[in-house]
Amino acid sequence: MSAIRYELTRARSLRATWWGLLGLLALGAGATWVAARQAGAVPIGSGEVAHLVTAGPGRTPVLVPAIMLMTALACAREQRRDALPTLLLALPRRGRVFLAKVVGTALAAVVLAALAVGASVGTARAVFGPAFPDRAAIEAPAPRILAGFVAYVLLAAVLGLAIGTLSRGTALIAVAAAALPAGAERLIAAAIEAGVPEAYRDLVRYLPFRAADRMLVVSDGGGLSPVTGGAVLAGVTLVVTVLALITFVRRRA
């Protein structure tokens, strides 16, 4: 618990944390504003409302690559500021230190996701006015989509932290990782569909972010279930996080 408190206190004391939080909230609200302007009409269903406030069920939310990039680059900032050696002197048990970072990142991601939903709701109300339905957010499938959005942002943040730990926050690797959900995975899917036998093309559904996008679909319509899609990304995140933990424990600060 002391390591977790240290991480949370340190994060709150950094100006970059607050600027990053404001930037991510502005990015999410901006994506909702674009989606609301494109919709043209006031949404009347809970699925349509959730579509707006998460900036698009069925496709990767803009916050996912953004928070992956931010958390991965935060590892580089920690190295440059010599904060990590100081931390390890105070808390020499590296395994606990890394797990505290994971827990702190996960908690911050949940708070960010909740604030992003609130900012997006306010943005949508500003576009549509009082006619924007408040009650639809508590009707199915909106609760499932909103829960999926929070889980998606949480997993993306932890995955970004793990990638940043493995690469020491290398900017090129951080950008490449953030580009996966932003569109690179589509190119990978196209290459698989064009170059593998038809019997194996269904494997495209199990690409991590394509699978995780299923958590945000309004209706099933075939394909992976939302739970299975989330489990795929959770499994990938767990594997990369374990590798990052082993690397962090064995690496010289």
PDB file of N, CA and C in Angstrom, residues 183-196 201 203-205 207 210:
ATOM      1  N   GLY A 183      -5.000   2.244 -36.307  1.00  0.00           N
ATOM      2  CA  GLY A 183      -5.161   1.916 -37.718  1.00  0.00           C
ATOM      3  C   GLY A 183      -4.210   0.876 -38.252  1.00  0.00           C
ATOM      4  N   ALA A 184      -3.054   0.704 -37.600  1.00  0.00           N
ATOM      5  CA  ALA A 184      -2.087  -0.266 -38.098  1.00  0.00           C
ATOM      6  C   ALA A 184      -2.651  -1.685 -38.066  1.00  0.00           C
ATOM      7  N   GLU A 185      -3.531  -1.946 -37.089  1.00  0.00           N
ATOM      8  CA  GLU A 185      -4.112  -3.275 -36.995  1.00  0.00           C
ATOM      9  C   GLU A 185      -4.999  -3.586 -38.205  1.00  0.00           C
ATOM     10  N   ARG A 186      -5.586  -2.564 -38.795  1.00  0.00           N
ATOM     11  CA  ARG A 186      -6.391  -2.773 -40.004  1.00  0.00           C
ATOM     12  C   ARG A 186      -5.521  -3.240 -41.156  1.00  0.00           C
ATOM     13  N   LEU A 187      -4.327  -2.671 -41.256  1.00  0.00           N
ATOM     14  CA  LEU A 187      -3.401  -3.107 -42.301  1.00  0.00           C
ATOM     15  C   LEU A 187      -2.957  -4.545 -42.059  1.00  0.00           C
ATOM     16  N   ILE A 188      -2.725  -4.879 -40.790  1.00  0.00           N
ATOM     17  CA  ILE A 188      -2.355  -6.261 -40.454  1.00  0.00           C
ATOM     18  C   ILE A 188      -3.486  -7.206 -40.822  1.00  0.00           C
ATOM     19  N   ALA A 189      -4.729  -6.813 -40.512  1.00  0.00           N
ATOM     20  CA  ALA A 189      -5.886  -7.652 -40.837  1.00  0.00           C
ATOM     21  C   ALA A 189      -6.017  -7.836 -42.345  1.00  0.00           C
ATOM     22  N   ALA A 190      -5.797  -6.757 -43.097  1.00  0.00           N
ATOM     23  CA  ALA A 190      -5.894  -6.854 -44.555  1.00  0.00           C
ATOM     24  C   ALA A 190      -4.819  -7.784 -45.111  1.00  0.00           C
ATOM     25  N   ALA A 191      -3.621  -7.709 -44.544  1.00  0.00           N
ATOM     26  CA  ALA A 191      -2.545  -8.587 -45.004  1.00  0.00           C
ATOM     27  C   ALA A 191      -2.854 -10.047 -44.692  1.00  0.00           C
ATOM     28  N   ILE A 192      -3.428 -10.301 -43.508  1.00  0.00           N
ATOM     29  CA  ILE A 192      -3.787 -11.670 -43.150  1.00  0.00           C
ATOM     30  C   ILE A 192      -4.876 -12.201 -44.077  1.00  0.00           C
ATOM     31  N   GLU A 193      -5.887 -11.397 -44.320  1.00  0.00           N
ATOM     32  CA  GLU A 193      -6.996 -11.836 -45.164  1.00  0.00           C
ATOM     33  C   GLU A 193      -6.559 -12.083 -46.597  1.00  0.00           C
ATOM     34  N   ALA A 194      -5.515 -11.352 -47.027  1.00  0.00           N
ATOM     35  CA  ALA A 194      -5.062 -11.512 -48.403  1.00  0.00           C
ATOM     36  C   ALA A 194      -4.037 -12.629 -48.565  1.00  0.00           C
ATOM     37  N   GLY A 195      -3.359 -13.003 -47.464  1.00  0.00           N
ATOM     38  CA  GLY A 195      -2.239 -13.910 -47.626  1.00  0.00           C
ATOM     39  C   GLY A 195      -2.347 -15.253 -46.950  1.00  0.00           C
ATOM     40  N   VAL A 196      -3.466 -15.532 -46.266  1.00  0.00           N
ATOM     41  CA  VAL A 196      -3.594 -16.824 -45.589  1.00  0.00           C
ATOM     42  C   VAL A 196      -4.782 -17.579 -46.171  1.00  0.00           C
ATOM     43  N   ARG A 201      -8.822 -17.289 -41.887  1.00  0.00           N
ATOM     44  CA  ARG A 201      -9.077 -15.851 -41.914  1.00  0.00           C
ATOM     45  C   ARG A 201      -9.898 -15.374 -40.730  1.00  0.00           C
ATOM     46  N   LEU A 203      -9.166 -15.804 -37.845  1.00  0.00           N
ATOM     47  CA  LEU A 203      -8.239 -15.402 -36.793  1.00  0.00           C
ATOM     48  C   LEU A 203      -8.110 -13.884 -36.702  1.00  0.00           C
ATOM     49  N   VAL A 204      -8.491 -13.187 -37.778  1.00  0.00           N
ATOM     50  CA  VAL A 204      -8.435 -11.730 -37.766  1.00  0.00           C
ATOM     51  C   VAL A 204      -9.292 -11.169 -36.635  1.00  0.00           C
ATOM     52  N   ARG A 205     -10.370 -11.864 -36.316  1.00  0.00           N
ATOM     53  CA  ARG A 205     -11.258 -11.381 -35.255  1.00  0.00           C
ATOM     54  C   ARG A 205     -10.559 -11.309 -33.906  1.00  0.00           C
ATOM     55  N   LEU A 207      -7.419 -10.308 -33.352  1.00  0.00           N
ATOM     56  CA  LEU A 207      -6.442  -9.239 -33.172  1.00  0.00           C
ATOM     57  C   LEU A 207      -6.882  -8.410 -31.962  1.00  0.00           C
ATOM     58  N   ARG A 210      -9.113  -5.121 -32.418  1.00  0.00           N
ATOM     59  CA  ARG A 210     -10.319  -5.455 -33.164  1.00  0.00           C
ATOM     60  C   ARG A 210     -11.266  -6.260 -32.280  1.00  0.00           C
TER      61      ARG A 210
END
